[in-house]
Short mmCIF file of C-alpha atoms in Angstrom, two decimals:
data_model
loop_
_atom_site.label_atom_id
_atom_site.label_comp_id
_atom_site.label_asym_id
_atom_site.label_seq_id
_atom_site.Cartn_x
_atom_site.Cartn_y
_atom_site.Cartn_z
CA MET A 1 -12.99 -23.30 -57.81
CA GLY A 2 -12.71 -26.94 -56.76
CA SER A 3 -8.95 -26.70 -56.46
CA ILE A 4 -9.23 -23.54 -54.31
CA LEU A 5 -11.64 -25.25 -51.92
CA SER A 6 -9.53 -28.39 -51.66
CA ASP A 7 -6.50 -26.17 -51.00
CA ILE A 8 -8.33 -24.43 -48.19
CA PHE A 9 -9.50 -27.70 -46.64
CA GLU A 10 -5.99 -29.09 -46.90
CA ARG A 11 -4.57 -26.06 -45.10
CA MET A 12 -7.25 -26.23 -42.44
CA GLY A 13 -5.96 -29.64 -41.58
CA ASP A 14 -2.66 -28.04 -40.60
CA PHE A 15 -4.27 -26.04 -37.83
CA GLU A 16 -4.15 -27.56 -34.43
CA THR A 17 -7.53 -27.43 -32.74
CA LYS A 18 -7.16 -25.65 -29.41
CA PRO A 19 -9.45 -26.59 -26.54
CA LEU A 20 -11.93 -23.84 -25.72
CA HIS A 21 -11.23 -21.62 -22.72
CA LYS A 22 -13.14 -22.61 -19.59
CA ASN A 23 -15.15 -19.37 -19.81
CA HIS A 24 -15.92 -19.57 -23.51
CA SER A 25 -19.43 -18.29 -24.32
CA LYS A 26 -20.20 -17.90 -20.63
CA ALA A 27 -21.66 -14.79 -19.01
CA VAL A 28 -19.38 -12.98 -16.59
CA ASP A 29 -20.08 -13.11 -12.86
CA VAL A 30 -20.36 -9.37 -12.48
CA VAL A 31 -19.10 -7.77 -9.28
CA GLU A 32 -19.63 -4.10 -8.52
CA PHE A 33 -16.68 -1.99 -7.40
CA PRO A 34 -17.14 1.23 -5.42
CA CYS A 35 -14.74 3.22 -7.61
CA VAL A 36 -16.09 1.94 -10.92
CA HIS A 37 -19.29 3.09 -12.60
CA ARG A 38 -21.91 0.37 -12.33
CA ASP A 39 -22.27 0.22 -16.15
CA ASP A 40 -18.62 -0.76 -16.47
CA SER A 41 -18.53 -3.49 -13.83
CA GLU A 42 -18.42 -6.34 -16.34
CA PRO A 43 -14.97 -5.76 -17.86
CA LEU A 44 -13.56 -4.97 -14.40
CA SER A 45 -14.88 -8.29 -13.17
CA ILE A 46 -12.73 -9.96 -15.83
CA ILE A 47 -9.64 -7.82 -15.32
CA TRP A 48 -9.94 -8.16 -11.55
CA PRO A 49 -7.56 -5.37 -10.51
CA ASP A 50 -5.48 -5.65 -7.37
CA LEU A 51 -4.09 -2.63 -5.53
CA LYS A 52 -0.92 -4.35 -4.35
CA GLN A 53 0.05 -6.52 -7.29
CA GLY A 54 -1.79 -4.98 -10.22
CA PRO A 55 -3.30 -4.81 -12.70
CA TRP A 56 -4.40 -1.22 -12.20
CA ILE A 57 -6.74 1.05 -14.13
CA ALA A 58 -5.66 4.65 -14.57
CA GLY A 59 -6.15 7.72 -16.75
CA GLY A 60 -9.18 8.66 -18.83
CA ALA A 61 -11.51 5.86 -17.70
CA CYS A 62 -10.86 6.71 -14.05
CA LEU A 63 -11.44 10.38 -14.79
CA ARG A 64 -14.93 9.46 -16.01
CA TRP A 65 -15.70 7.14 -13.08
CA TYR A 66 -14.46 9.71 -10.57
CA GLN A 67 -17.11 12.06 -11.99
CA CYS A 68 -19.77 9.32 -11.76
CA GLN A 69 -19.86 8.80 -15.53
CA PRO A 70 -19.52 5.51 -17.43
CA VAL A 71 -16.49 5.24 -19.73
CA GLY A 72 -18.63 5.61 -22.84
CA GLU A 73 -16.42 5.63 -25.94
CA ASN A 74 -13.19 5.94 -23.93
CA ASP A 75 -10.67 3.14 -23.61
CA ILE A 76 -10.12 1.42 -20.31
CA ASP A 77 -6.33 1.46 -19.96
CA ILE A 78 -4.94 -1.46 -18.00
CA PHE A 79 -1.46 -1.20 -16.48
CA CYS A 80 0.36 -4.30 -15.32
CA SER A 81 3.27 -5.31 -13.12
CA SER A 82 4.74 -7.83 -15.57
CA ALA A 83 4.53 -9.23 -19.08
CA GLU A 84 3.03 -12.44 -17.63
CA GLN A 85 0.28 -10.49 -15.91
CA ALA A 86 -0.49 -8.58 -19.13
CA GLN A 87 -0.69 -11.81 -21.13
CA SER A 88 -2.86 -13.45 -18.52
CA ILE A 89 -5.37 -10.58 -18.69
CA ILE A 90 -5.42 -10.68 -22.50
CA ASP A 91 -6.04 -14.45 -22.40
CA GLU A 92 -8.78 -14.01 -19.81
CA ILE A 93 -10.60 -11.38 -21.88
CA LYS A 94 -10.25 -13.41 -25.06
CA GLY A 95 -11.33 -16.53 -23.19
CA TYR A 96 -14.97 -15.44 -23.18
CA GLY A 97 -14.89 -15.54 -26.98
CA ARG A 98 -16.62 -12.17 -27.43
CA TYR A 99 -13.90 -9.86 -28.64
CA THR A 100 -12.20 -8.38 -31.63
CA THR A 101 -8.62 -7.17 -31.69
CA LYS A 102 -8.56 -3.45 -32.51
CA TYR A 103 -4.79 -2.95 -32.42
CA GLU A 104 -1.88 -5.16 -31.56
CA SER A 105 1.65 -3.88 -31.10
CA ASP A 106 4.62 -4.20 -28.79
CA ASN A 107 3.24 -1.25 -26.82
CA ALA A 108 -0.30 -2.40 -26.21
CA THR A 109 -3.02 -4.87 -27.09
CA THR A 110 -6.37 -3.18 -27.65
CA LEU A 111 -9.46 -5.38 -27.62
CA SER A 112 -13.14 -4.68 -28.10
CA TYR A 113 -15.02 -6.83 -25.61
CA TYR A 114 -18.76 -7.48 -26.00
CA SER A 115 -21.13 -8.28 -23.17
CA LYS A 116 -23.18 -11.47 -23.42
CA ASP A 117 -26.21 -10.08 -21.62
CA SER A 118 -26.43 -6.58 -23.02
CA ASN A 119 -25.42 -4.80 -26.20
CA LYS A 120 -22.55 -3.02 -24.47
CA THR A 121 -19.01 -2.95 -25.82
CA TRP A 122 -15.87 -1.77 -24.11
CA THR A 123 -12.44 -0.98 -25.51
CA LEU A 124 -9.83 -2.54 -23.25
CA GLN A 125 -6.22 -1.52 -23.79
CA VAL A 126 -3.59 -3.60 -22.04
CA ILE A 127 -0.37 -1.59 -21.87
CA LYS A 128 2.73 -3.70 -22.58
CA ARG A 129 5.38 -1.14 -23.33
CA ARG A 130 6.28 -0.65 -19.70
CA TYR A 131 5.48 -2.45 -16.48
CA PHE A 132 4.95 -0.79 -13.12
CA THR A 133 5.75 -1.47 -9.50
CA SER A 134 2.68 0.19 -7.99
CA LEU A 135 -0.38 2.28 -8.80
CA LYS A 136 1.58 5.35 -7.69
CA ASP A 137 4.25 4.45 -10.22
CA VAL A 138 1.51 4.39 -12.89
CA ILE A 139 -0.04 7.75 -12.06
CA ASP A 140 3.36 9.41 -11.71
CA ASN A 141 3.82 8.65 -15.42
CA PHE A 142 0.89 10.78 -16.54
CA ASP A 143 1.81 14.30 -17.48
CA ILE A 144 -1.69 15.82 -17.23
CA SER A 145 -2.87 16.39 -13.68
CA VAL A 146 -6.51 15.41 -14.31
CA CYS A 147 -5.30 12.03 -15.61
CA GLN A 148 -3.24 11.32 -12.52
CA LEU A 149 -5.79 9.10 -10.92
CA GLY A 150 -6.11 5.40 -10.75
CA THR A 151 -7.89 2.60 -9.01
CA ALA A 152 -7.94 -1.11 -8.38
CA GLY A 153 -11.68 -0.90 -7.87
CA ASN A 154 -11.92 -0.18 -4.17
CA ASP A 155 -9.62 2.82 -3.60
CA TRP A 156 -8.73 6.00 -5.44
CA LEU A 157 -5.18 7.22 -5.78
CA LEU A 158 -4.84 10.80 -6.97
CA GLY A 159 -1.99 13.13 -7.87
CA LYS A 160 -1.24 16.31 -5.95
CA ASN A 161 -3.45 18.65 -8.04
CA THR A 162 -5.84 16.11 -9.54
CA ALA A 163 -8.99 16.61 -7.46
CA ARG A 164 -8.86 20.40 -7.58
CA ASP A 165 -8.05 20.47 -11.30
CA ILE A 166 -10.98 18.15 -12.09
CA ARG A 167 -13.34 20.36 -10.09
CA GLU A 168 -12.01 23.58 -11.60
CA ARG A 169 -11.55 22.08 -15.08
CA ASN A 170 -7.89 23.07 -15.14
CA LEU A 171 -5.52 21.71 -17.76
CA ARG A 172 -2.16 21.46 -16.02
CA MET A 173 0.83 19.56 -17.37
CA ASN A 174 3.71 18.43 -15.24
CA MET A 175 7.12 19.72 -16.21
CA PRO A 176 9.36 18.83 -17.92
CA LEU A 177 7.08 18.28 -20.89
CA GLN A 178 7.11 14.86 -22.51
CA PRO A 179 7.18 14.29 -26.26
CA ASP A 180 3.73 14.56 -27.83
CA ALA A 181 2.62 16.99 -25.11
CA VAL A 182 0.85 19.14 -27.72
CA LYS A 183 -1.27 16.20 -28.80
CA ARG A 184 -2.48 15.52 -25.27
CA LEU A 185 -2.92 19.23 -24.65
CA ALA A 186 -5.27 19.47 -27.65
CA LYS A 187 -7.16 16.36 -26.50
CA TYR A 188 -7.86 17.52 -22.97
CA TRP A 189 -8.52 21.10 -24.08
CA THR A 190 -11.23 19.65 -26.34
CA TYR A 191 -12.67 17.74 -23.37
CA GLY A 192 -13.26 21.12 -21.73
CA TYR A 193 -10.20 21.50 -19.50
CA ARG A 194 -8.65 24.94 -19.81
CA PRO A 195 -4.89 25.53 -19.83
CA VAL A 196 -3.64 27.05 -16.57
CA ASP A 197 -1.72 30.31 -16.75
CA GLY A 198 1.68 29.86 -18.30
CA LEU A 199 1.06 26.43 -19.83
CA LEU A 200 0.90 27.58 -23.44
CA ASP A 201 4.02 29.70 -22.92
CA ALA A 202 5.79 26.68 -21.41
CA VAL A 203 4.83 24.53 -24.41
CA LYS A 204 5.99 27.25 -26.76
CA ALA A 205 9.34 27.51 -24.99
CA ASN A 206 9.94 23.78 -24.87
CA PRO A 207 10.96 22.02 -28.09
CA VAL A 208 10.39 18.56 -26.55
CA GLY A 209 6.68 19.25 -26.13
CA LYS A 210 6.11 19.60 -29.84
CA LYS A 211 8.10 16.52 -30.80
CA MET A 212 5.67 14.00 -32.22
CA PHE A 213 5.78 10.26 -31.80
CA GLN A 214 4.55 8.50 -34.87
CA SER A 215 5.00 4.85 -34.02
CA ASN A 216 3.98 4.64 -30.37
CA GLU A 217 0.50 5.99 -30.82
CA ASP A 218 -1.42 3.43 -28.80
CA TYR A 219 0.89 3.65 -25.80
CA GLU A 220 1.07 7.40 -26.00
CA ASN A 221 -2.71 7.70 -26.21
CA ALA A 222 -2.89 5.99 -22.85
CA PHE A 223 -1.31 9.02 -21.19
CA MET B 1 -23.01 41.22 -37.60
CA ARG B 2 -20.50 41.30 -34.77
CA SER B 3 -17.41 43.41 -35.29
CA GLU B 4 -15.24 40.31 -34.69
CA GLN B 5 -16.73 38.72 -37.77
CA SER B 6 -15.70 41.73 -39.86
CA TRP B 7 -12.24 41.79 -38.28
CA SER B 8 -11.79 38.14 -39.15
CA LEU B 9 -12.18 38.97 -42.83
CA LEU B 10 -9.20 41.32 -42.55
CA ASP B 11 -6.98 39.33 -40.19
CA PRO B 12 -6.08 35.90 -41.65
CA LYS B 13 -5.75 34.45 -38.14
CA PRO B 14 -8.75 33.45 -36.02
CA VAL B 15 -10.39 36.20 -33.97
CA MET B 16 -11.54 34.97 -30.57
CA LEU B 17 -14.47 36.26 -28.58
CA TYR B 18 -15.22 35.48 -24.94
CA LEU B 19 -18.92 35.18 -24.16
CA SER B 20 -19.13 36.14 -20.52
CA ASN B 21 -22.72 34.99 -20.03
CA LEU B 22 -21.82 31.47 -21.21
CA ASP B 23 -18.21 31.43 -19.98
CA GLU B 24 -17.31 30.12 -23.44
CA TYR B 25 -15.05 31.17 -26.29
CA ILE B 26 -16.04 31.32 -29.92
CA VAL B 27 -13.94 32.06 -32.98
CA TYR B 28 -14.52 34.02 -36.15
CA TRP B 29 -12.18 32.86 -38.86
CA ASN B 30 -12.33 34.23 -42.37
CA GLY B 31 -15.88 35.35 -41.62
CA ILE B 32 -17.01 31.92 -40.39
CA ALA B 33 -18.24 31.56 -36.82
CA THR B 34 -17.39 28.41 -34.90
CA THR B 35 -16.41 27.28 -31.45
CA HIS B 36 -12.92 27.68 -30.07
CA LEU B 37 -12.62 23.90 -29.79
CA MET B 38 -13.54 23.22 -33.42
CA ALA B 39 -11.15 25.86 -34.72
CA LEU B 40 -8.36 24.52 -32.51
CA ASN B 41 -8.91 20.94 -33.68
CA LEU B 42 -9.13 22.00 -37.30
CA ALA B 43 -5.74 23.71 -36.98
CA MET B 44 -4.22 20.72 -35.18
CA GLU B 45 -5.21 18.43 -38.06
CA TYR B 46 -2.56 20.16 -40.16
CA TYR B 47 0.01 18.78 -37.74
CA GLY B 48 -1.32 15.23 -37.85
CA ILE B 49 -3.25 15.56 -34.58
CA PHE B 50 -6.71 14.26 -35.44
CA PRO B 51 -9.69 14.26 -33.09
CA THR B 52 -10.71 10.90 -31.66
CA PRO B 53 -14.42 9.92 -31.64
CA GLU B 54 -14.66 11.11 -28.02
CA MET B 55 -13.12 14.45 -28.96
CA LYS B 56 -15.58 14.80 -31.84
CA SER B 57 -18.49 14.10 -29.48
CA ALA B 58 -17.16 16.69 -27.03
CA MET B 59 -16.85 19.26 -29.83
CA GLU B 60 -20.36 18.64 -31.11
CA GLN B 61 -21.86 18.89 -27.62
CA ASN B 62 -19.97 22.10 -26.94
CA TYR B 63 -21.11 23.57 -30.27
CA SER B 64 -24.71 22.63 -29.65
CA LYS B 65 -24.67 24.10 -26.15
CA ILE B 66 -23.27 27.42 -27.39
CA TYR B 67 -25.55 27.57 -30.41
CA TYR B 68 -28.78 26.93 -28.50
CA ALA B 69 -27.74 29.51 -25.89
CA ASN B 70 -27.54 31.99 -28.78
CA GLY B 71 -23.78 32.28 -28.51
CA PHE B 72 -23.45 32.87 -32.25
CA ASP B 73 -26.07 35.59 -32.16
CA THR B 74 -28.27 33.71 -34.59
CA ARG B 75 -30.73 30.83 -34.61
CA ALA B 76 -30.84 30.61 -38.38
CA TRP B 77 -28.87 27.35 -38.46
CA ASP B 78 -31.32 25.17 -36.47
CA LEU B 79 -31.78 22.68 -39.27
CA LYS B 80 -28.05 22.28 -39.87
CA VAL B 81 -27.15 22.02 -36.18
CA SER B 82 -29.87 19.51 -35.38
CA SER B 83 -29.51 17.28 -38.42
CA SER B 84 -25.83 16.44 -38.85
CA PRO B 85 -22.39 16.67 -37.25
CA ILE B 86 -21.12 20.23 -37.52
CA TYR B 87 -17.38 19.59 -37.41
CA PRO B 88 -17.10 18.16 -40.97
CA TYR B 89 -19.17 21.10 -42.23
CA VAL B 90 -16.95 23.69 -40.50
CA LYS B 91 -13.93 21.83 -41.79
CA ARG B 92 -15.22 22.03 -45.35
CA LEU B 93 -15.80 25.77 -45.00
CA LEU B 94 -12.46 26.57 -43.42
CA ALA B 95 -9.99 23.92 -44.59
CA GLU B 96 -8.52 25.83 -47.50
CA HIS B 97 -8.15 29.10 -45.60
CA CYS B 98 -6.76 27.35 -42.53
CA LYS B 99 -4.12 25.49 -44.53
CA LYS B 100 -3.03 28.67 -46.29
CA VAL B 101 -2.66 30.64 -43.05
CA ILE B 102 -0.78 27.83 -41.33
CA ASP B 103 1.56 27.40 -44.29
CA GLU B 104 2.25 31.13 -44.26
CA SER B 105 2.93 31.05 -40.52
CA GLY B 106 5.92 28.77 -41.04
CA ARG B 107 4.10 25.77 -39.58
CA ASP B 108 5.36 26.12 -36.01
CA ILE B 109 2.72 24.27 -34.04
CA THR B 110 3.29 26.24 -30.86
CA GLU B 111 2.75 29.53 -32.70
CA VAL B 112 -0.55 28.20 -34.01
CA LEU B 113 -1.50 27.01 -30.52
CA GLY B 114 -0.86 30.55 -29.36
CA TRP B 115 -3.60 31.82 -31.68
CA PHE B 116 -6.06 30.00 -29.44
CA ASP B 117 -4.68 31.33 -26.17
CA TYR B 118 -7.64 32.68 -24.20
CA SER B 119 -5.64 35.75 -23.23
CA LYS B 120 -5.97 36.89 -26.85
CA ALA B 121 -9.77 36.82 -26.77
CA ARG B 122 -11.85 39.95 -26.96
CA LYS B 123 -14.63 40.17 -24.41
CA ASP B 124 -18.23 40.61 -25.43
CA THR B 125 -19.99 43.71 -24.30
CA GLN B 126 -23.03 41.97 -22.77
#
């Protein structure tokens, strides 16, 4: 027992003590954004999206906000313009010292962030597999029309069919189908969106749609 | 007993019923009644597509809404529906049958998806 403890203490000595981040243990100065549900303002105040330069929020979280709902159990997917921007956001979130790392891969870093002032938790997924030139570039990458919406907090950007498909609860996928299309089809069908005429036939006719990714799950889940 | 329930004991595949008053679809599969969404997700699990926590919540809410609107033509399951998640229960009831039917179908995921195509649903007579 004694030798184990001395071993541990010896190893601890090898660790360099990093200075704490300037925001460590602090509460966040929360700013409300017109396109973000009030309950989710805190993580957005850390991410601080920017329409021109990124980062941008798009996909499922925006779909909830657009319908005046908080994100709830959904991830907030954060899309960046560069690896440096992605790392800076990760450091900023971690800097408050209230997080756990849910997943870490080359494709994405997924963190659970806890509020200081309430018992709320958010899942923040910083996408690292690909970087984008604009918010339009981000939403053009989604293959489901109701996911083709994004924001930097103050403006909405929507795809061609997005608003109508949200209102009518249509499940429409852009062609050609991307790998793992069946997985996303099942997901959004379960959320109550109904396949538009011809979609199931298109999936059936397209071998790419049923190809499954095994290793890129976190990135793929973002779309 | 609805005729779809009897049919589902003869046809190994799920039998879908559209409830026009609720604008919802339910499924009878091997005599077991469930929602379209639960049956779809159960089938997808055999292809490694598992429901996320949000999907599970959506399924439970959908089931509860249909059940309390008398979509299953019974209110005998109040205790079960109100006390615990239904999806694991439905899964327990149907897992063996579902696996057998999918194995026999040749395991083409798009064929199985086609079983849940709304165009194949019967319409209720209400």
